[in-house]
Amino acid sequence: MKHIVSIDIGSTFTKGTLLIHKENEVLPGFKILSYRKVPTTTDHLAKGFFDILQSFCKEFNINQEDIEIYYSSSAKGGLNIVAIGIVPDLTLKIARITALSAGAKISASFSYKLSRKAIDSINTINPDIILFTGGTDGGNEEINIHNARMLEKLTIRPVVIYAGNEVISDKIQEILKDFRVIIAQNVLPEIDVMNPEDARSKIREIFLDTIIHGKGLDEISNRIGFMPDPTPFSVFEFVKSLPDSVEQIKKVIADVDLNLDPGIESITGIRSIKEYGLKNLKDNLSYDFKNFCLIDLGGATTDFYSNHKDTISDNNVIYKGLPEPIVKRTVEGDLGMRISSQAVVSTAREYIEKELFSCFKDEKEDSILDEFLAYIDKISKNPGYIVDFSGNNLKNESKENIYNKEVIFDRILASACILNAAIRHAGKYRKVYTSDKQMLVQTGKNLKKVRTIIGSGGYLSFMKDFTLTNFIDFGNVSNKNFEIDEISLLPEKIDYFRDDNYLIPIIANLSEKYPVESALLVLSNLIRV
Amino acid sequence: MHTIVLGVIGSDCHAVGNKILEKVFSDAGFKVVNLGVMVSQDEFINAAIETNAKAILVSSLYGQGELDCEGLREKCIERGLDKIILYVGGNLVVGKQDFDYVEKKFKDMGFDRVFKPDVDLIEVTKLLKDDIEQRFGNKDSK
């Protein structure tokens, strides 16, 4: 029996859990012993981390040396990348996909030739990494060489990862000799071949060996002996490994009718799933976890992940653009429940007004809008604000059931974030009339056949009454847009699951080493609503 | 090896000739970037920029080539491909129009060469090699 601790240092809270690993069962599994959540100490990240670790040691009388520790961090802005490519739809697009799949935040991206103004703005942004791409192998050289000469003028010295036309990588290194330049494989070696993996792992290496020092994480790594992953990197790994793990679990479950331990008992700070965990697990296994989406709706961003291999079998559909990766992450910096709530209003004003006016039919439109905007003002200044939900029933948004308008305001905000994040993640059909028939041109990823959507993040995990299917009509979005010859390829029939207890980010840390155990725990804890 | 970009322009989904072109030009020693059918002007240009292509070969079989090709040369210049060679071929217009007239029309649009549907493709590969050498010089053939 081995003790394991997983800690996630978020921008607002540092969360940790103590688990035991049980090897001698038909299926290895975890059992959660304890859970802690403390405010992140931004000026000294190590404090929250060690407070949690030591409290676990004290509570269960164990030595820190005997514990296996995993941790991730998204504190202090996470991993900040500027992406450079040539054509926006080609190399720049893959550069962005690469950076996001490595768990980074893209603070700016530039295409074609860098201007003096672009250099000024990179100086101001002061990114951790510049991901420098452009050209297929043997392709464009001129623009990259221009861009290298421009980057040389930077007053800052971020790490440069060059993942463009490999023919000139020596030359790029020579021009940028004052920088630390890491050469990765070209993200677009051929015009229709995407190759983000090597650059992605180089980004991770840089994050681990350089960047965490600037974020004050080195104190932790010095004492623990190793480095954290960026939180979205861990979640990406989890999303990638889940289908295989579920297959393995299914095999065992089909063989023996074993009495699995659901892994969570009544623990302070976490809801017990002892009573329903096993039933949950069995129920959930009958749904599709080979193809699924995961939404992590946070205070500042909305992260949208999908794991789905999209194959085109329809003769009337022609695919255009770069092939989409099977596992994909997009992150929206203008969609979030608190810090970014002002931005949500400007992004989705029309949608918000429509929802608002239909929820509050009896009220004057101007006054309810003013109330809503005042609420947004309040929460964006106070990102820790939590709405008092007691006594309200969100399942039926009638006046009798809702005493606190803020409950509905938050719900509308959440819907707006999810809907827009989904539309941006998913691909599109465009109607095209050819000489003999109407065809559909597809760009991006088709999620129409994906049924399983997992909702995670503070709001989605704890707002029990929020069900995606009740509040967001993906079908309606698609149909509405079809009139203007475009349709969003969003899921048509949805099985929605809530990540009860907000376990996914913290369990995701363990999924690289313990994929099956992590899947088992997460699946027992997912509640279909 | 010279890189060339190949595709059927517009809402045209005739795929067979496109495959033949890919084979012939690859066999003749070109590095062919084949964008397939229903290719927009921007797709041609995007691919040519990233791959540093020397020529764009546009096919059109469904009679609406004139509309689809209009402005391609200007767009290439606008986006920095001021030297690129442009070829076009196929059933470029509807009905029986005089080929000299069609050729002039497409040359006025900025295409370097215009081909009938029954042209000998081996001849075209030779013309293309010469044209590339003339415009870009011999040094570039790495």
XYZ file of C-alpha atoms in Angstrom:
671
model
C 0.000 0.000 0.000
C 1.553 3.178 -1.199
C 0.664 6.744 -0.233
C 0.333 9.226 -3.079
C -0.223 12.960 -2.948
C -1.391 15.033 -5.898
C -1.408 18.814 -5.687
C -2.602 21.368 -8.187
C -1.474 24.946 -7.686
C -4.167 26.993 -9.364
C -4.304 30.741 -9.777
C -6.874 31.062 -6.964
C -6.711 27.847 -4.954
C -4.127 25.195 -4.232
C -5.842 21.831 -4.015
C -4.374 18.593 -2.786
C -5.434 15.058 -2.188
C -3.898 12.129 -0.359
C -4.601 8.711 -1.818
C -3.542 5.158 -1.298
C -2.738 2.922 -4.195
C -4.058 -0.611 -3.957
C -2.097 -3.049 -6.081
C -3.376 -6.429 -5.010
C -6.771 -6.331 -6.598
C -8.102 -7.568 -9.878
C -7.904 -3.988 -10.985
C -5.485 -1.619 -9.278
C -7.195 1.397 -7.831
C -6.959 4.522 -5.710
C -8.675 5.365 -2.512
C -8.871 8.985 -1.488
C -7.981 9.469 2.152
C -8.019 13.217 2.406
C -8.588 16.421 0.490
C -7.499 19.997 1.201
C -8.022 23.315 -0.482
C -6.183 26.498 0.539
C -5.938 29.904 -1.151
C -2.905 30.062 -3.421
C -0.159 32.170 -1.881
C 0.908 33.982 -5.032
C 3.907 35.686 -3.464
C 5.184 32.354 -2.172
C 3.708 29.383 -4.036
C 5.620 26.854 -1.952
C 3.741 27.800 1.200
C 0.311 26.482 0.170
C 1.935 23.391 -1.291
C 3.835 22.431 1.846
C 0.965 23.395 4.148
C -1.191 20.809 2.402
C 1.553 18.194 2.276
C 2.405 18.593 5.946
C -1.208 18.476 7.041
C -1.582 15.132 5.273
C 1.568 13.806 6.959
C 0.319 14.913 10.339
C -3.239 13.637 9.876
C -2.136 10.139 8.876
C 1.178 10.048 10.692
C 3.308 9.387 7.616
C 6.741 10.648 6.560
C 7.042 12.925 3.607
C 9.816 10.680 2.234
C 7.418 7.743 2.025
C 4.949 9.586 -0.170
C 4.888 9.606 -3.961
C 4.195 13.186 -4.996
C 2.728 14.615 -8.211
C 1.906 18.232 -8.853
C 0.895 20.713 -11.487
C 0.719 24.466 -11.608
C -1.179 27.090 -13.503
C -0.317 29.849 -11.045
C 1.310 33.135 -12.050
C -0.061 33.051 -15.555
C 1.004 29.468 -16.231
C 3.149 29.068 -19.293
C 3.137 32.127 -21.504
C 3.891 31.676 -25.215
C 4.089 33.939 -28.263
C 3.442 31.970 -31.471
C 4.943 32.892 -34.828
C 4.073 31.361 -38.194
C 3.824 32.388 -41.833
C 0.305 31.740 -43.136
C -2.408 32.123 -40.462
C -4.293 29.007 -41.636
C -1.184 26.847 -41.930
C 1.979 27.130 -39.845
C 0.557 29.689 -37.422
C -2.489 27.513 -36.841
C -0.351 24.479 -35.986
C 1.931 26.597 -33.842
C -1.129 27.584 -31.831
C -2.423 24.007 -31.587
C 1.031 22.881 -30.453
C 1.326 25.534 -27.762
C -2.171 24.877 -26.436
C -1.659 21.126 -26.302
C 1.472 21.764 -24.236
C -0.702 23.554 -21.708
C 0.397 27.059 -22.597
C -1.423 30.329 -22.725
C -0.901 32.103 -26.055
C -0.522 35.772 -25.302
C -0.048 36.816 -28.930
C 0.472 35.322 -32.339
C 2.033 36.783 -35.467
C 1.950 35.746 -39.112
C 4.074 36.674 -42.161
C 6.888 39.161 -41.590
C 7.323 40.546 -38.089
C 7.095 44.304 -37.936
C 8.839 46.711 -35.607
C 5.498 47.088 -33.863
C 5.252 43.328 -33.354
C 8.704 43.358 -31.729
C 7.631 46.162 -29.394
C 4.595 44.216 -28.385
C 6.581 41.021 -27.761
C 8.881 43.086 -25.542
C 5.865 44.270 -23.590
C 4.299 40.809 -23.318
C 7.603 39.322 -22.144
C 6.670 35.698 -22.877
C 8.375 32.634 -21.397
C 8.781 31.046 -24.819
C 8.627 32.152 -28.436
C 7.403 29.296 -30.610
C 8.921 30.182 -33.976
C 7.490 28.260 -36.943
C 7.083 28.812 -40.666
C 7.565 26.985 -43.923
C 7.471 23.325 -44.818
C 10.813 21.481 -44.888
C 12.586 22.858 -47.942
C 9.920 25.534 -48.219
C 9.875 29.231 -47.398
C 13.167 30.564 -46.025
C 12.979 34.268 -46.633
C 10.241 35.121 -44.136
C 11.816 33.087 -41.315
C 15.190 34.724 -41.849
C 13.568 38.140 -41.787
C 11.719 37.158 -38.610
C 14.887 35.871 -36.933
C 16.618 39.193 -37.694
C 13.659 41.027 -36.190
C 13.618 38.816 -33.071
C 17.307 39.602 -32.624
C 16.240 43.182 -31.900
C 14.229 42.135 -28.839
C 15.429 43.606 -25.557
C 14.145 40.559 -23.677
C 15.673 37.073 -23.936
C 12.918 34.455 -23.864
C 13.682 30.875 -24.904
C 13.096 30.439 -28.644
C 11.825 27.087 -29.869
C 12.358 26.922 -33.614
C 10.012 24.426 -35.268
C 9.919 25.711 -38.846
C 11.609 24.873 -42.161
C 14.475 22.657 -40.982
C 16.765 23.513 -43.909
C 17.575 26.869 -42.319
C 17.638 25.873 -38.648
C 21.423 26.416 -38.430
C 21.033 29.844 -39.917
C 18.253 30.734 -37.482
C 20.431 29.590 -34.585
C 23.295 31.687 -35.905
C 21.187 34.837 -36.200
C 19.731 34.316 -32.737
C 23.058 33.448 -31.119
C 22.318 35.651 -28.088
C 19.232 33.595 -27.339
C 18.736 30.123 -26.020
C 17.408 28.488 -29.192
C 16.000 24.967 -29.091
C 15.522 23.273 -32.447
C 12.435 21.072 -32.697
C 11.072 19.104 -35.628
C 9.053 21.180 -38.064
C 5.380 21.360 -37.020
C 4.448 21.283 -40.725
C 7.047 19.189 -42.581
C 4.713 18.795 -45.574
C 1.719 20.908 -46.452
C -0.736 18.236 -45.253
C 1.292 16.651 -42.453
C 0.948 17.972 -38.936
C 3.722 17.200 -36.509
C 3.156 18.980 -33.193
C 4.521 16.251 -30.851
C 8.241 17.067 -30.849
C 7.727 20.791 -30.364
C 5.179 20.028 -27.666
C 7.618 17.934 -25.671
C 10.342 20.571 -26.119
C 7.956 23.169 -24.685
C 7.343 20.934 -21.696
C 11.090 20.431 -21.134
C 11.656 24.179 -21.198
C 8.785 24.748 -18.811
C 10.281 22.224 -16.425
C 13.922 23.236 -16.480
C 13.740 27.002 -16.908
C 10.445 28.683 -16.453
C 9.343 27.334 -13.109
C 12.314 29.105 -11.502
C 10.825 32.446 -12.364
C 7.487 31.427 -10.906
C 8.872 30.512 -7.488
C 8.225 26.856 -8.041
C 11.885 25.980 -7.758
C 11.660 26.001 -3.990
C 9.198 23.133 -4.278
C 11.210 21.294 -6.909
C 14.420 21.671 -4.876
C 12.806 20.063 -1.862
C 10.742 17.438 -3.708
C 13.347 16.658 -6.339
C 11.319 17.178 -9.489
C 9.231 19.687 -11.403
C 5.534 20.284 -11.920
C 3.628 20.065 -15.201
C 1.447 22.886 -16.431
C -2.102 21.969 -15.279
C -3.613 21.848 -18.798
C -0.763 19.573 -19.891
C -1.825 17.024 -17.268
C -5.474 17.315 -18.238
C -4.529 16.859 -21.901
C -2.653 13.660 -20.989
C -5.688 12.466 -19.056
C -8.018 13.158 -22.002
C -5.606 11.285 -24.254
C -5.353 8.197 -22.035
C -8.993 7.830 -20.944
C -10.323 5.747 -23.886
C -7.638 3.055 -23.484
C -8.086 2.931 -19.734
C -11.851 2.581 -20.071
C -11.322 -0.323 -22.476
C -9.153 -2.066 -19.899
C -11.637 -1.471 -17.113
C -14.479 -2.789 -19.266
C -12.578 -5.992 -19.980
C -12.077 -6.724 -16.301
C -15.595 -5.727 -15.333
C -16.987 -8.040 -17.984
C -14.885 -10.946 -16.686
C -15.640 -10.774 -13.024
C -18.502 -9.314 -11.137
C -16.146 -7.902 -8.607
C -16.956 -5.647 -5.754
C -14.803 -2.685 -6.637
C -14.088 -0.045 -4.099
C -15.255 3.276 -5.510
C -12.340 4.971 -3.851
C -13.877 7.856 -1.980
C -15.344 7.781 1.477
C -16.674 10.547 3.585
C -13.851 13.019 3.826
C -13.904 16.599 4.930
C -14.143 18.870 1.942
C -15.295 16.216 -0.465
C -18.628 14.530 -0.978
C -18.712 10.833 -0.291
C -19.435 8.583 -3.202
C -19.227 5.383 -1.224
C -22.928 4.734 -1.629
C -23.208 5.473 -5.304
C -19.648 5.256 -6.646
C -19.779 1.661 -7.792
C -23.206 1.962 -9.304
C -22.032 5.145 -11.014
C -19.024 3.410 -12.438
C -21.089 0.568 -13.846
C -23.668 2.945 -15.295
C -21.055 5.234 -16.774
C -19.220 2.401 -18.472
C -22.219 1.883 -20.729
C -21.626 5.338 -22.256
C -19.067 6.297 -24.878
C -15.779 7.386 -23.350
C -13.836 6.679 -26.483
C -15.172 9.829 -28.091
C -15.793 12.659 -25.688
C -15.405 16.328 -24.872
C -14.264 17.836 -21.602
C -15.090 21.396 -20.650
C -13.100 23.031 -17.881
C -14.976 26.226 -17.150
C -12.830 28.405 -14.927
C -12.861 31.935 -13.585
C -10.480 33.298 -16.191
C -10.664 30.873 -19.128
C -12.752 28.124 -20.646
C -10.733 25.107 -21.751
C -12.338 22.777 -24.256
C -10.811 19.346 -24.916
C -11.969 16.701 -27.353
C -10.825 13.170 -28.054
C -12.404 12.013 -31.277
C -11.160 10.653 -34.560
C -13.198 12.289 -37.246
C -13.491 10.240 -40.420
C -15.418 11.511 -43.398
C -17.602 8.830 -44.931
C -20.095 11.053 -46.726
C -19.407 11.477 -50.447
C -21.010 14.888 -50.392
C -18.497 16.224 -47.881
C -15.102 17.572 -48.843
C -12.574 18.338 -46.107
C -10.537 21.523 -46.392
C -7.570 22.733 -44.402
C -5.151 21.010 -42.082
C -6.112 17.631 -40.633
C -7.425 17.992 -37.088
C -5.589 16.238 -34.233
C -7.524 13.429 -32.497
C -6.914 14.982 -29.101
C -7.355 18.714 -29.198
C -7.401 21.524 -26.663
C -8.624 25.026 -27.237
C -8.624 27.680 -24.554
C -10.635 30.875 -24.587
C -9.251 33.793 -22.646
C -12.368 35.898 -23.131
C -14.677 33.280 -21.641
C -14.688 32.764 -17.892
C -16.991 32.965 -14.883
C -15.241 35.698 -12.890
C -12.027 37.434 -14.014
C -13.100 37.304 -17.674
C -16.809 37.904 -17.110
C -16.625 41.430 -18.568
C -15.147 39.961 -21.724
C -17.946 37.388 -21.929
C -20.463 40.207 -22.047
C -18.767 41.830 -25.006
C -18.280 38.502 -26.783
C -21.792 37.153 -26.303
C -23.925 40.214 -25.617
C -26.735 39.237 -27.971
C -27.049 35.733 -26.534
C -26.916 37.012 -22.952
C -29.640 39.593 -23.551
C -31.893 37.034 -25.174
C -31.499 34.606 -22.267
C -31.863 37.360 -19.705
C -35.075 38.755 -21.172
C -36.649 35.343 -21.536
C -35.775 34.343 -17.948
C -37.096 37.585 -16.509
C -40.165 38.133 -18.637
C -41.940 40.175 -15.956
C -39.177 42.700 -15.589
C -38.277 45.716 -17.654
C -35.522 44.820 -20.093
C -33.391 47.868 -19.275
C -33.508 47.375 -15.566
C -32.718 43.652 -15.599
C -29.830 44.324 -17.972
C -28.495 47.015 -15.646
C -28.765 44.609 -12.733
C -26.889 41.964 -14.683
C -24.126 44.381 -15.708
C -23.763 45.567 -12.121
C -23.378 41.926 -11.071
C -20.673 41.399 -13.716
C -18.893 44.466 -12.435
C -19.000 43.060 -8.915
C -17.738 39.575 -9.728
C -14.979 40.666 -12.065
C -13.572 42.773 -9.224
C -14.077 39.989 -6.713
C -13.178 36.717 -8.461
C -13.644 34.648 -5.290
C -17.345 35.553 -5.079
C -19.671 32.576 -4.704
C -23.426 32.924 -5.152
C -25.643 31.828 -2.279
C -27.542 29.017 -3.888
C -29.515 27.697 -0.918
C -33.252 27.478 -1.432
C -33.044 27.941 -5.179
C -33.945 25.339 -7.728
C -32.221 25.977 -11.008
C -33.921 23.038 -12.666
C -36.972 25.169 -13.141
C -36.112 28.798 -13.708
C -39.479 30.164 -12.641
C -39.940 32.961 -10.142
C -41.178 30.579 -7.463
C -38.011 28.555 -7.623
C -35.406 31.272 -7.802
C -35.037 33.693 -4.931
C -31.653 34.955 -5.864
C -31.261 36.456 -9.338
C -27.520 35.920 -9.179
C -28.154 32.201 -9.537
C -29.609 32.835 -12.973
C -26.977 35.432 -13.861
C -24.260 32.855 -13.213
C -26.154 30.232 -15.174
C -26.444 32.519 -18.206
C -22.770 33.387 -17.951
C -21.863 29.680 -17.848
C -24.077 28.897 -20.853
C -22.535 31.737 -22.853
C -19.007 30.521 -22.081
C -19.720 26.886 -22.947
C -21.614 27.654 -26.118
C -18.964 29.965 -27.531
C -16.069 27.733 -26.490
C -17.799 24.790 -28.190
C -18.482 26.713 -31.400
C -14.837 27.798 -31.583
C -13.563 24.286 -30.896
C -15.800 22.534 -33.401
C -15.570 22.628 -37.169
C -18.074 23.856 -39.722
C -19.921 22.780 -42.811
C -20.338 25.322 -45.587
C -22.848 24.670 -48.354
C -21.329 24.861 -51.821
C -23.173 24.521 -55.082
C -21.155 22.674 -57.699
C -22.169 22.261 -61.324
C -24.060 19.043 -60.655
C -24.981 18.973 -56.979
C -24.832 20.656 -53.616
C -21.776 19.725 -51.599
C -20.633 20.429 -48.061
C -17.168 21.763 -47.425
C -15.945 20.823 -43.962
C -13.321 22.779 -42.079
C -12.221 21.772 -38.577
C -13.375 18.917 -36.388
C -16.785 17.313 -36.723
C -18.204 16.665 -33.242
C -21.739 15.812 -34.384
C -21.398 12.145 -33.422
C -19.739 12.806 -30.087
C -22.255 12.217 -27.294
C -20.279 12.356 -24.079
C -19.507 15.755 -22.593
C -17.869 16.134 -19.201
C -18.270 19.392 -17.312
C -15.551 20.363 -14.843
C -14.351 23.472 -13.035
C -15.656 25.197 -9.915
C -19.036 26.132 -11.310
C -19.842 23.036 -13.347
C -18.598 20.669 -10.643
C -20.524 22.134 -7.765
C -23.672 23.519 -9.395
C -25.629 20.294 -9.196
C -28.612 21.609 -11.098
C -26.691 22.757 -14.126
C -27.274 20.347 -16.919
C -25.887 21.155 -20.303
C -28.850 19.655 -22.105
C -31.338 21.855 -20.260
C -29.705 25.146 -20.928
C -27.820 24.907 -24.179
C -29.311 23.792 -27.426
C -26.424 22.904 -29.695
C -28.869 21.712 -32.350
C -30.508 25.095 -32.442
C -27.187 26.851 -32.960
C -26.405 24.591 -35.870
C -29.780 24.973 -37.525
C -29.902 28.690 -37.099
C -26.579 29.119 -38.823
C -27.572 26.782 -41.615
C -29.703 29.488 -43.164
C -26.609 31.469 -43.913
C -25.086 28.360 -45.521
C -23.001 27.434 -42.518
C -23.482 24.890 -39.792
C -21.444 24.321 -36.625
C -20.485 20.683 -36.210
C -21.488 20.461 -32.555
C -22.671 17.308 -30.761
C -26.256 16.430 -31.682
C -27.247 14.104 -28.868
C -25.571 14.758 -25.574
C -24.862 12.586 -22.552
C -23.694 15.126 -20.011
C -21.579 14.216 -16.982
C -20.646 16.409 -14.061
C -17.178 16.053 -12.527
C -18.499 15.958 -8.981
C -16.018 17.204 -6.373
C -13.913 18.834 -9.127
C -11.519 15.890 -9.166
C -10.309 15.837 -12.773
C -7.444 18.386 -12.690
C -5.994 16.836 -9.572
C -6.399 13.218 -10.685
C -5.078 14.133 -14.141
C -1.627 14.563 -12.545
C -1.610 10.845 -11.860
C -2.866 9.676 -15.237
C 0.499 9.448 -16.964
C 1.777 6.887 -14.423
C -1.568 5.415 -13.315
C -3.943 5.714 -16.283
C -6.345 2.918 -15.299
C -6.549 3.876 -11.641
C -7.180 7.509 -12.554
C -9.906 6.573 -15.012
C -11.530 4.309 -12.438
C -11.680 7.061 -9.859
C -12.857 9.745 -12.259
C -15.531 7.518 -13.754
C -16.876 6.530 -10.332
C -17.113 10.181 -9.536
C -18.792 11.373 -12.752
C -22.478 11.996 -12.338
C -24.769 11.874 -15.322
C -27.220 14.740 -15.202
C 13.868 19.720 -56.778
C 11.323 22.380 -57.699
C 8.107 22.532 -55.714
C 4.847 23.131 -57.567
C 1.296 23.491 -56.261
C -1.516 21.672 -58.019
C -5.301 21.736 -57.671
C -8.760 22.046 -59.219
C -10.084 25.542 -58.611
C -13.476 26.714 -57.382
C -16.503 24.492 -56.739
C -15.189 21.944 -59.212
C -14.909 18.376 -57.941
C -13.437 16.575 -60.962
C -10.792 14.409 -59.331
C -9.457 12.070 -62.010
C -7.367 14.444 -64.116
C -5.920 15.901 -60.952
C -4.490 12.515 -59.951
C -2.998 12.054 -63.417
C -1.320 15.454 -63.246
C 0.152 14.595 -59.854
C 1.645 11.388 -61.224
C 3.062 12.917 -64.395
C 4.695 15.878 -62.666
C 6.109 13.756 -59.833
C 7.587 11.353 -62.370
C 9.102 14.318 -64.179
C 11.019 15.230 -61.003
C 8.894 17.928 -59.441
C 7.944 18.003 -55.782
C 4.171 18.165 -56.160
C 1.939 19.669 -53.476
C -1.471 18.451 -54.587
C -4.371 20.295 -52.974
C -7.001 18.134 -54.702
C -10.398 19.399 -55.747
C -12.450 22.469 -54.822
C -9.431 24.605 -54.071
C -9.815 28.329 -53.423
C -7.371 31.002 -54.590
C -6.243 31.511 -50.997
C -5.488 27.826 -50.543
C -3.262 27.850 -53.632
C -1.419 30.912 -52.384
C -1.117 29.729 -48.772
C 0.437 26.455 -49.850
C 2.763 28.186 -52.305
C 4.042 30.569 -49.632
C 4.746 27.880 -47.029
C 6.403 25.501 -49.501
C 8.271 28.154 -51.480
C 6.689 26.852 -54.699
C 7.887 28.052 -58.094
C 4.593 27.499 -59.888
C 0.870 27.096 -59.334
C -0.936 24.780 -61.772
C -4.655 25.441 -61.857
C -7.154 22.997 -63.372
C -10.756 23.740 -64.180
C -13.135 21.331 -65.866
C -16.625 22.623 -65.267
C -16.709 25.698 -67.444
C -16.590 28.363 -64.745
C -12.813 28.714 -64.699
C -12.913 32.303 -65.834
C -14.804 33.479 -62.758
C -12.701 31.351 -60.408
C -9.344 32.483 -61.801
C -10.106 36.193 -61.948
C -7.755 38.080 -59.635
C -5.407 35.189 -58.797
C -2.343 36.952 -60.219
C -3.137 40.177 -58.365
C -3.616 38.256 -55.126
C -0.262 36.491 -55.602
C 1.483 39.826 -56.050
C -0.368 41.265 -53.077
C 0.852 38.409 -50.879
C 4.472 38.493 -51.938
C 4.509 35.832 -54.664
C 5.465 38.352 -57.333
C 7.571 35.929 -59.373
C 5.445 32.800 -59.248
C 4.586 31.007 -62.502
C 0.875 30.456 -63.119
C -0.437 27.759 -65.473
C -4.059 26.981 -66.173
C -5.676 24.199 -68.163
C -8.845 22.189 -68.766
C -12.319 23.015 -70.039
C -11.915 26.638 -69.170
C -15.085 28.076 -70.650
C -18.577 26.879 -71.513
C -19.408 26.021 -75.116
C -17.261 26.047 -78.224
C -15.192 29.208 -77.989
C -12.134 29.819 -80.084
C -9.050 28.665 -78.125
C -6.973 31.690 -79.156
C -9.622 33.867 -77.624
C -9.679 31.789 -74.428
C -5.902 31.791 -74.234
C -5.741 35.548 -74.572
C -8.392 36.006 -71.935
C -6.457 33.954 -69.360
C -3.107 35.464 -70.323
C -4.608 38.895 -69.770
C -5.532 37.674 -66.307
C -1.842 37.035 -65.648
C -1.419 33.330 -66.444
C 1.906 32.457 -68.042
C 0.545 29.550 -70.060
C -2.912 28.286 -70.938
C -3.594 24.701 -72.022
C -6.298 22.845 -73.913
C -7.783 19.695 -72.348
C -5.962 17.428 -74.824
C -2.459 18.835 -74.321
C 0.509 16.443 -74.120
C 1.475 16.523 -70.455
C 5.091 15.510 -71.081
C 5.399 18.664 -73.181
C 3.992 20.686 -70.295
C 6.556 19.281 -67.839
C 9.328 20.363 -70.218
C 7.862 23.825 -70.662
C 7.551 24.187 -66.919
C 11.189 23.256 -66.305
C 12.310 25.817 -68.862
C 10.021 28.501 -67.508
C 11.224 27.946 -63.939
C 14.875 28.067 -64.966
C 14.316 31.204 -66.942
C 12.508 33.023 -64.172
C 14.358 31.763 -61.107
C 17.711 30.761 -62.573
C 19.381 27.371 -62.285
C 20.861 27.841 -58.825
C 17.608 27.187 -57.073
C 17.307 23.553 -58.030
C 18.340 21.911 -54.798
